[in-house]
Coordinates of C-alpha atoms in Angstrom, one line a residue:
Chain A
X1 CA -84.0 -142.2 157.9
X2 CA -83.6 -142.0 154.0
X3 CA -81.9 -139.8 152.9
X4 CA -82.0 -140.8 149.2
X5 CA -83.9 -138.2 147.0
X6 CA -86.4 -139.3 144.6
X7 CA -85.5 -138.8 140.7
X8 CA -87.5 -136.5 138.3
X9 CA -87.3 -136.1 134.9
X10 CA -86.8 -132.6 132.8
X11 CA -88.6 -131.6 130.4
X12 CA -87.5 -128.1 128.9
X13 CA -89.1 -125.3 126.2
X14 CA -86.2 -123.9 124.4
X15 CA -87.9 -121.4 123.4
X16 CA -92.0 -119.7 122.5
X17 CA -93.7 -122.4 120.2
X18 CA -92.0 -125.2 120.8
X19 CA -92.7 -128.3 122.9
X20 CA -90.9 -129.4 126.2
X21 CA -88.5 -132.0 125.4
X22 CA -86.8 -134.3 127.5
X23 CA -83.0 -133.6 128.2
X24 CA -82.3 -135.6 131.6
X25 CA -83.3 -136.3 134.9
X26 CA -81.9 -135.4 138.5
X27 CA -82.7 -136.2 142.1
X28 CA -84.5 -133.4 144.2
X29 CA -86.1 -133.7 147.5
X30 CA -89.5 -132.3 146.2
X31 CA -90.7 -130.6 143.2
X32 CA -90.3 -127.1 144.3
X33 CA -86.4 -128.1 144.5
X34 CA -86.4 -130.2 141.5
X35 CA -87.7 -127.2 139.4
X36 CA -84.7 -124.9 140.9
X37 CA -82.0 -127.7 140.5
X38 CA -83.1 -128.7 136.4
X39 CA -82.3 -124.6 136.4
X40 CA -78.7 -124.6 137.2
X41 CA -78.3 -127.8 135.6
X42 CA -80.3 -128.3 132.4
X43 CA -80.6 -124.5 131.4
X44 CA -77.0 -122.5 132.4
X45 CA -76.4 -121.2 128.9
X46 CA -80.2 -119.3 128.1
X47 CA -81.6 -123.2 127.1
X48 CA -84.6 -122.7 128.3
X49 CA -87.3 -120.2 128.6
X50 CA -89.8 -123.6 131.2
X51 CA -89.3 -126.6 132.9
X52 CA -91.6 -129.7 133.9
X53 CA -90.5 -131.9 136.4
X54 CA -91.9 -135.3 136.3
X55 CA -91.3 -138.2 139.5
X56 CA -89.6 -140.7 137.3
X57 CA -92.1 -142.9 138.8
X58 CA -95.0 -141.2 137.2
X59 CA -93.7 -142.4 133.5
X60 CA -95.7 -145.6 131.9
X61 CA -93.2 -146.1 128.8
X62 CA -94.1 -148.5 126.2
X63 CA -92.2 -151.7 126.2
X64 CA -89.2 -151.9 123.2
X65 CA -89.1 -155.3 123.2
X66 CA -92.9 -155.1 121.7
X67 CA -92.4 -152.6 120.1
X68 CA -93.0 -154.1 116.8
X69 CA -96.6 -155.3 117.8
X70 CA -97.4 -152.5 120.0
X71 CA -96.7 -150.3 116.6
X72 CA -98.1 -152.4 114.0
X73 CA -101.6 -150.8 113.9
X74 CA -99.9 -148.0 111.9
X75 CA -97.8 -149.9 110.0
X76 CA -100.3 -151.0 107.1
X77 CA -102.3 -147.9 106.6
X78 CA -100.4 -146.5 103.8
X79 CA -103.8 -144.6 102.7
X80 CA -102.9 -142.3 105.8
X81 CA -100.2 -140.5 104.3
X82 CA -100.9 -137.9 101.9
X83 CA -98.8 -139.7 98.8
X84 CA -100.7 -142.6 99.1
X85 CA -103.4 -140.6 96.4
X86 CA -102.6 -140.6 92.6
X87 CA -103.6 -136.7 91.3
X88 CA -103.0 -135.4 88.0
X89 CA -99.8 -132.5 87.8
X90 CA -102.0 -130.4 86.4
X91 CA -104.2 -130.1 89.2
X92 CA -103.6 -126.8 91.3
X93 CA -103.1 -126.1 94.7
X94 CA -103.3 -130.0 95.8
Chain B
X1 CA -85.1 -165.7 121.9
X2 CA -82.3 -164.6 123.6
X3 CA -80.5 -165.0 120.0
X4 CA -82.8 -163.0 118.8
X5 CA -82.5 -160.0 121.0
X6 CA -78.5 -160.2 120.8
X7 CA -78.9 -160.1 116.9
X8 CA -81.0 -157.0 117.1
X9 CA -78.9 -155.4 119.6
X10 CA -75.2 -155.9 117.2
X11 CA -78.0 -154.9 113.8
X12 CA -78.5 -151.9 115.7
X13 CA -75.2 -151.3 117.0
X14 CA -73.5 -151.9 113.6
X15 CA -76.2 -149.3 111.4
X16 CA -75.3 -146.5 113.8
X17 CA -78.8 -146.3 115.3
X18 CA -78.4 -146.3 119.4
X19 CA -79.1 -148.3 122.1
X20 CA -81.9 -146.7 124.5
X21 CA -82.4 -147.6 128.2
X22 CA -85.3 -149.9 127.7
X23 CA -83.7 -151.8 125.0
X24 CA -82.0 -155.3 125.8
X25 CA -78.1 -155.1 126.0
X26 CA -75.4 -157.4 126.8
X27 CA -74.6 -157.5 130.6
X28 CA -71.2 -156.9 129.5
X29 CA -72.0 -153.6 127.1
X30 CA -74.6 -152.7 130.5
X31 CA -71.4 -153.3 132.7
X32 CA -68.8 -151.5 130.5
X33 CA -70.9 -148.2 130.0
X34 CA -71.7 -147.8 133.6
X35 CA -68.0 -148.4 134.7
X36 CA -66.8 -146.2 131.9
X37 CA -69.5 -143.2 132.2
X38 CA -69.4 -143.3 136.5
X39 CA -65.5 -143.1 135.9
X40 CA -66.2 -139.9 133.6
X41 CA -68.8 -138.2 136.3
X42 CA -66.4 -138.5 138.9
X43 CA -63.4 -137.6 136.8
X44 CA -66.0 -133.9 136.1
X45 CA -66.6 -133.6 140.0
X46 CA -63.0 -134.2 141.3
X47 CA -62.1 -132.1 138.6
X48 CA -64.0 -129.3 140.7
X49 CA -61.0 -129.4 142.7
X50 CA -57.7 -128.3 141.4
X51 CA -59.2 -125.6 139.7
X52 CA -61.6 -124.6 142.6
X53 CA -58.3 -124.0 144.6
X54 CA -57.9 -120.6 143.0
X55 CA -61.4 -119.2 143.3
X56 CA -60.5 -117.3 146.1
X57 CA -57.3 -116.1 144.7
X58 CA -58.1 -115.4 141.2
X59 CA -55.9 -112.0 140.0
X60 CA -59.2 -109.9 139.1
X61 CA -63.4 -110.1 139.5
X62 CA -63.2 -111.0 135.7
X63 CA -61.5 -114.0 136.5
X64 CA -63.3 -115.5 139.8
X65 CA -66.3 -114.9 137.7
X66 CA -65.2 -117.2 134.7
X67 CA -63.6 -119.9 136.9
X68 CA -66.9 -119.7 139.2
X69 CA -68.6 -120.6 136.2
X70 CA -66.1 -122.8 134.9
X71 CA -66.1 -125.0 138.2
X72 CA -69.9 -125.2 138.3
X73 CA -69.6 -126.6 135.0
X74 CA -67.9 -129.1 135.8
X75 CA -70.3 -130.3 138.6
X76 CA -73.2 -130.1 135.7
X77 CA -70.9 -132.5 133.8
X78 CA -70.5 -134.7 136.4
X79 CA -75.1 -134.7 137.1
X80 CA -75.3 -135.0 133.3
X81 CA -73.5 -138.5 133.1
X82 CA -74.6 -139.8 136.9
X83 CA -77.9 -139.0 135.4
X84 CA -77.3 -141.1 132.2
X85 CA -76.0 -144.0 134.5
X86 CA -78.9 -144.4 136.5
X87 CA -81.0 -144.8 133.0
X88 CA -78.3 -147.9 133.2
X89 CA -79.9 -149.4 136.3
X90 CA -77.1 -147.8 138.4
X91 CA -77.7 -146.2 141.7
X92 CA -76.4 -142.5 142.2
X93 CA -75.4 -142.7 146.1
X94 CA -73.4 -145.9 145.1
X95 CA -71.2 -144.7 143.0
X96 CA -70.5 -141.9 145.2
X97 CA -69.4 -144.1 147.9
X98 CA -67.1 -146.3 145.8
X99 CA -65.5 -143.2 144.8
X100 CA -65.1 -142.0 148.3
X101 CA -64.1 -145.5 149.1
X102 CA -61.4 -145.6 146.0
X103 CA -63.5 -148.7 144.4
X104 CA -63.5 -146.8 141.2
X105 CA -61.4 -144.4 140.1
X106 CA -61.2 -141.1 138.2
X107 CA -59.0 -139.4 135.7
X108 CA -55.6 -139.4 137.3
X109 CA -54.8 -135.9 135.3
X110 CA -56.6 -134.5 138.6
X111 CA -54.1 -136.0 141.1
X112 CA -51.7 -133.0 140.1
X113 CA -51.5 -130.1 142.1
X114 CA -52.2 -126.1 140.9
X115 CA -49.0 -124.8 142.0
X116 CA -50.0 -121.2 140.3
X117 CA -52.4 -119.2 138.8
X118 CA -51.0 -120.5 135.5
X119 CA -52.3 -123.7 136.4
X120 CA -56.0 -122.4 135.5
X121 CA -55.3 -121.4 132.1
X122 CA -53.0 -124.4 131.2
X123 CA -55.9 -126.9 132.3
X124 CA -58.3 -125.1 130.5
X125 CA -55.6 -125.0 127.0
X126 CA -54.6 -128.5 127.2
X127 CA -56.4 -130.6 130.1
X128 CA -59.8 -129.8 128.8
X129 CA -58.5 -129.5 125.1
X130 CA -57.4 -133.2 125.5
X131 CA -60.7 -133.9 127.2
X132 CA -62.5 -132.3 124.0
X133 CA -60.3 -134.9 121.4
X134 CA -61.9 -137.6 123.7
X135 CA -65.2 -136.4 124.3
X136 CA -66.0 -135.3 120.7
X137 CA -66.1 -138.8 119.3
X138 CA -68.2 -139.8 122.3
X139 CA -70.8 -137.7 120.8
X140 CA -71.5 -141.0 118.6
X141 CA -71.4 -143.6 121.0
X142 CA -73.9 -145.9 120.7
X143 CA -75.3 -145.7 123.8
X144 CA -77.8 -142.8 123.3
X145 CA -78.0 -140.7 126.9
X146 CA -73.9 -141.1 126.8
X147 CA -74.2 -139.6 123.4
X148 CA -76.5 -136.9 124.2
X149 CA -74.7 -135.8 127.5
X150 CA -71.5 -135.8 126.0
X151 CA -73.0 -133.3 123.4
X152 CA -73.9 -130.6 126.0
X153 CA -70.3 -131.3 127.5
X154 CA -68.6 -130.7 124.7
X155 CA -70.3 -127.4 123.7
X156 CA -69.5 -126.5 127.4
X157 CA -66.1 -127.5 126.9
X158 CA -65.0 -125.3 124.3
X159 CA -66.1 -122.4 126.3
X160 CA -63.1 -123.7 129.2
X161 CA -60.6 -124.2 126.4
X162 CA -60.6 -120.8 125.2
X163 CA -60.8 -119.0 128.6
X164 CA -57.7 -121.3 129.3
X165 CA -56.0 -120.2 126.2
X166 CA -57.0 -116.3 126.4
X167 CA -55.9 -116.3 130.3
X168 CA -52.3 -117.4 128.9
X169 CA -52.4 -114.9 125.9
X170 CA -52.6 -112.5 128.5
X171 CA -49.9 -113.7 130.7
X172 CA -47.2 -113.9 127.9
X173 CA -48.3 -110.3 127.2
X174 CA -47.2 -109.4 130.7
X175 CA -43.6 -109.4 132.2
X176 CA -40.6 -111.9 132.0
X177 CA -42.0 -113.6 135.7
X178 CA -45.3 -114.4 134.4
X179 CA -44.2 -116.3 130.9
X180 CA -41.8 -118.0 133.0
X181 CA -45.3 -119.0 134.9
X182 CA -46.8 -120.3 131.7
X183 CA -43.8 -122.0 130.1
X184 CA -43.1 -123.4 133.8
X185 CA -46.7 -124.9 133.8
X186 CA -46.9 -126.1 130.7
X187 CA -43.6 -127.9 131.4
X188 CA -45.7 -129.6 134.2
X189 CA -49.2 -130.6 132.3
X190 CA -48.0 -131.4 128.9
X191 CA -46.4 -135.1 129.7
X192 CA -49.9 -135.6 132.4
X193 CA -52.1 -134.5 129.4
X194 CA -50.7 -136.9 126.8
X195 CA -51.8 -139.6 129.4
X196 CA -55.2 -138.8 129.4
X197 CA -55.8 -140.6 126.2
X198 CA -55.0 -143.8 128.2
X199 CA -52.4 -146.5 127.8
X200 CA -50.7 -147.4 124.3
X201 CA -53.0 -149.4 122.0
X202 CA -51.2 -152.9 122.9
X203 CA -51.8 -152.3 126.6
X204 CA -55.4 -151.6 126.3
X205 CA -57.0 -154.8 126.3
X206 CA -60.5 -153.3 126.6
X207 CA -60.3 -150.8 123.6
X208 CA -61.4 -154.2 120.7
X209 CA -64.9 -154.5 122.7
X210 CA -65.4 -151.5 122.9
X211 CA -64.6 -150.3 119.4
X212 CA -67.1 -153.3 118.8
X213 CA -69.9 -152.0 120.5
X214 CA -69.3 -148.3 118.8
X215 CA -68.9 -147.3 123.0
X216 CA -65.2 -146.1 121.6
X217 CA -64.9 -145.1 118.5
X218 CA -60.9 -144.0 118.2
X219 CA -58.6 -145.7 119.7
X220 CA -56.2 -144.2 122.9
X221 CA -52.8 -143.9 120.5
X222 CA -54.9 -142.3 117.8
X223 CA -56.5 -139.8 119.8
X224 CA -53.1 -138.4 121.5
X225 CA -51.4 -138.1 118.4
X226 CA -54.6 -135.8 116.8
X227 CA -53.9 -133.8 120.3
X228 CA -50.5 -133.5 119.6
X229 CA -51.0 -132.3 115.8
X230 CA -53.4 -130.1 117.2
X231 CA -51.5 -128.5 120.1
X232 CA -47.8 -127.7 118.3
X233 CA -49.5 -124.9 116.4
X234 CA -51.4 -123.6 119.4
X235 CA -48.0 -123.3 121.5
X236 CA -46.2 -121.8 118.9
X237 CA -48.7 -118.8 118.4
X238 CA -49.0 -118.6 122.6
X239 CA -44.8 -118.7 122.3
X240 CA -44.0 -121.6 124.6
X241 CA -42.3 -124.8 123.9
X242 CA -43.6 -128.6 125.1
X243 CA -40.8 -130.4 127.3
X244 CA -40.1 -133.1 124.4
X245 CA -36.6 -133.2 122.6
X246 CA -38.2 -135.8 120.1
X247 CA -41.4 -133.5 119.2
X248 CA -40.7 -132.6 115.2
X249 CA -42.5 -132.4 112.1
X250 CA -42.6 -136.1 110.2
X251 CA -43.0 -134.8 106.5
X252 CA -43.5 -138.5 105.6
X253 CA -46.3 -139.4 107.7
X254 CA -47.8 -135.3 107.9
X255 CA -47.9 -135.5 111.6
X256 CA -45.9 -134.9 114.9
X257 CA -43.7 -137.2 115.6
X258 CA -43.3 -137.4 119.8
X259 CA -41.6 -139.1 122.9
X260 CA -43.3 -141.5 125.4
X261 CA -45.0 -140.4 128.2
X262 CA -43.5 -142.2 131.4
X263 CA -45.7 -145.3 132.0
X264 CA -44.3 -146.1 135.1
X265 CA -45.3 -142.8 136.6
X266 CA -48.9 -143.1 134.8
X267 CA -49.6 -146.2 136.3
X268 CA -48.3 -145.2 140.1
X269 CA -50.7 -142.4 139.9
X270 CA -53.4 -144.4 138.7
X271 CA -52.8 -147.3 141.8
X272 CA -53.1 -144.5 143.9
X273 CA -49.6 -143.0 144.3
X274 CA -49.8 -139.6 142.5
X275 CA -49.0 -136.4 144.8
X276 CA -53.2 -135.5 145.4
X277 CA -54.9 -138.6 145.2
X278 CA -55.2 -139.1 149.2
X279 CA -56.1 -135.4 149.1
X280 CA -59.0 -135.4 146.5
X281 CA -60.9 -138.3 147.8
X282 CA -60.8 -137.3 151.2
X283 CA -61.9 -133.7 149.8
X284 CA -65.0 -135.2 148.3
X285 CA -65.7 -137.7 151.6
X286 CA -65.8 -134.8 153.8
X287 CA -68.2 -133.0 151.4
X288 CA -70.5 -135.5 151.2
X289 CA -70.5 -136.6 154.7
X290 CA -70.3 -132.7 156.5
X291 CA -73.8 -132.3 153.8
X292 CA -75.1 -135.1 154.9
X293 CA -77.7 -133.4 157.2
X294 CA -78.4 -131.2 154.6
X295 CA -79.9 -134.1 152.3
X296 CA -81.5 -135.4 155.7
X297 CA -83.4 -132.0 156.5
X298 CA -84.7 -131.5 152.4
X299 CA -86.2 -135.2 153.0
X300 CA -87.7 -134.2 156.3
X301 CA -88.6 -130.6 155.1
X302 CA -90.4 -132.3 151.6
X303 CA -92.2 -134.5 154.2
X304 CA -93.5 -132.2 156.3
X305 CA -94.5 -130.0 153.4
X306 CA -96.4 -133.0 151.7
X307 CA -98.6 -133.6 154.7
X308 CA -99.6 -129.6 155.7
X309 CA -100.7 -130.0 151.9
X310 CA -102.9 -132.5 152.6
X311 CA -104.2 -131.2 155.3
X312 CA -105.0 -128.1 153.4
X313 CA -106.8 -130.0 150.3

């Protein structure tokens, strides 16, 4: 049998109102353990106040090598930013 | 194309941006970091070891619960960089057997034994204070989960420094037999310590390509000397002397100058003769092969578990 535990990634809140964010992965048996291992690894200082654990097999990443492509939609739409627009300094508030 | 991608890769290296685990590397940057970072992780969970021999014997409750803490550090360490291997393509259970079959090797600082309670606090003070001068750099390798593990190390690390130091404060306040302990182990771990940083420069043959790929970023001869600047003042306000005639203020260059470690001895410990080496890796065998029924019954246990679930649903 295979004894080879599947990998999760961690995904921790440091703290009320911010997101998760990803700090590393680990292997677990199941969730339940994955949960208590990111614990005692990821979060032995107060680091955390949740945890998601991900299979690392559940992640569809985008590629880097198109990344250029894959991001280009964005690239040219300068009008989305809020400094694209010419006001007059003297208008207030704006 | 494959131009291309090697162009991008050395753009990227050289503006200080990092490589991620997706991004196309040279085999030989891929091959370096997972040598160089597996070395690290087992050098953190063999490290367990020396140390973990004086849980049980620790002097007060204060003190088992620091080194408790301390130890399981260590083992975080060591899950923190397997963990950034495996975004390398490596696979955890094999490294763990080449380091129980002595295919790759570990810090040979850890193939000393802890003759006394000292011991703890002089590995704290200058073991993981010379592990610090290595590691900080490391926080700007240029491979980016390297990087980022090595920053939670290193804020963990200080933490074992000043335990280390404060443990020997306290010993040097106490009676005649216990500073003879420090200076006694201190005599013992300062020479093993300066050879942490590695072989001199002109023995190093691997230290160019990796200062080239930003993996390294000081070289070995440069990081012991800032440990030696570093340390002189620290003995003298602890009030305890390093085994080196030739250790003396250069007024010319404004550092220490200081004798040669023995070589010979560095390199018959790291081909396997030191006085623990046997002893650590057949430590860490038996630990992985008496839990070996443990990682057999979590698989069978998640099993069972996934398919009374399904039933349920």
């Amino acid at each position: 049998m295979s004894t080879s535990w599947p990998l999760w990634e961690v995904f921790v809140r440091g703290k009320r109102g911010l997101n998760h964010v990803h700090v590393g992965s680990l292997h677990a048996p199941d969730a339940e353990m994955a949960l208590r291992n990111a614990r005692d690894v990821y979060t032995r200082r107060n680091e955390g106040v949740s945890i998601w654990v991900v299979p690392a097999t559940a992640i569809t990443a985008s590629s880097p090598d198109e990344k250029d492509p894959f991001f280009a939609p964005s690239g040219d739409k300068v009008y989305r930013h809020p400094t694209f627009y010419a006001i007059p300094e003297d208008v207030p508030h704006l | 194309m494959a131009d291309d991608l090697e162009l991008r890769f050395e753009r990227t290296v050289q503006a200080e941006a990092r490589i991620e685990p997706r991004d196309w590397m040279p085999d030989g940057y891929r091959k370096t970091l997972i040598r160089q970072i597996a070395q690290h992780a087992h050098s953190e969970i063999i490290g367990m070891q020396p140390e973990g021999n004086w849980i049980s014997r620790a002097p007060s409750l204060r003190r088992k619960a620091i080194l408790l803490a301390k130890v399981q550090d260590e083992a975080g360490h060591g899950l923190y960089l397997y963990s950034a291997t495996e975004t390398l393509g490596a696979d955890r259970e094999d490294l763990t057997t080449k380091l129980i079959e002595g295919r790759q090797k570990y810090s040979s600082i850890f193939n000393y034994p802890t003759l006394t309670f000292a011991d703890v606090g002089v590995i704290g003070w200058l073991v993981d204070g010379a592990a610090i001068c290595n590691q900080v750099p490391l926080c700007r390798t240029s491979y980016g989960p390297y990087a980022r593990a090595m920053i939670r190390i290193c804020k963990e690390e200080s933490f074992h420094q000043r335990q280390g130091y404060e443990l020997l404060m306290t010993m040097m306040r106490g009676t005649q037999q216990q500073r003879d302990m420090v200076q006694d182990s201190v005599n013992r771990w300062w020479w093993p310590a300066l050879m942490m940083f590695g072989p001199p420069d002109d023995e190093s043959p691997n230290t160019a390509q990796s200062m080239a790929w930003r993996i390294k970023r000081d070289t070995n001869d440069e990081l012991r000397q800032k440990f030696v600047n570093m340390s002189v003042p620290q003995a003298e306000a602890l009030g305890v002397t390093f085994p080196d005639p030739e250790l003396k203020w250069n007024e010319e260059r404004g550092q220490y100058d200081f004798g040669t470690p023995d070589w010979d001895e560095f390199w018959q410990v790291v081909k396997g003769g030191g006085v623990c080496n046997a002893q650590r890796v057949a430590h860490r065998r038996k630990a992985h092969e008496d839990g070996a029924w443990v990682r057999e019954a979590a698989v069978a246990h998640a099993a069972k578990q996934a398919v009374t679930k399904e039933g349920a649903a």
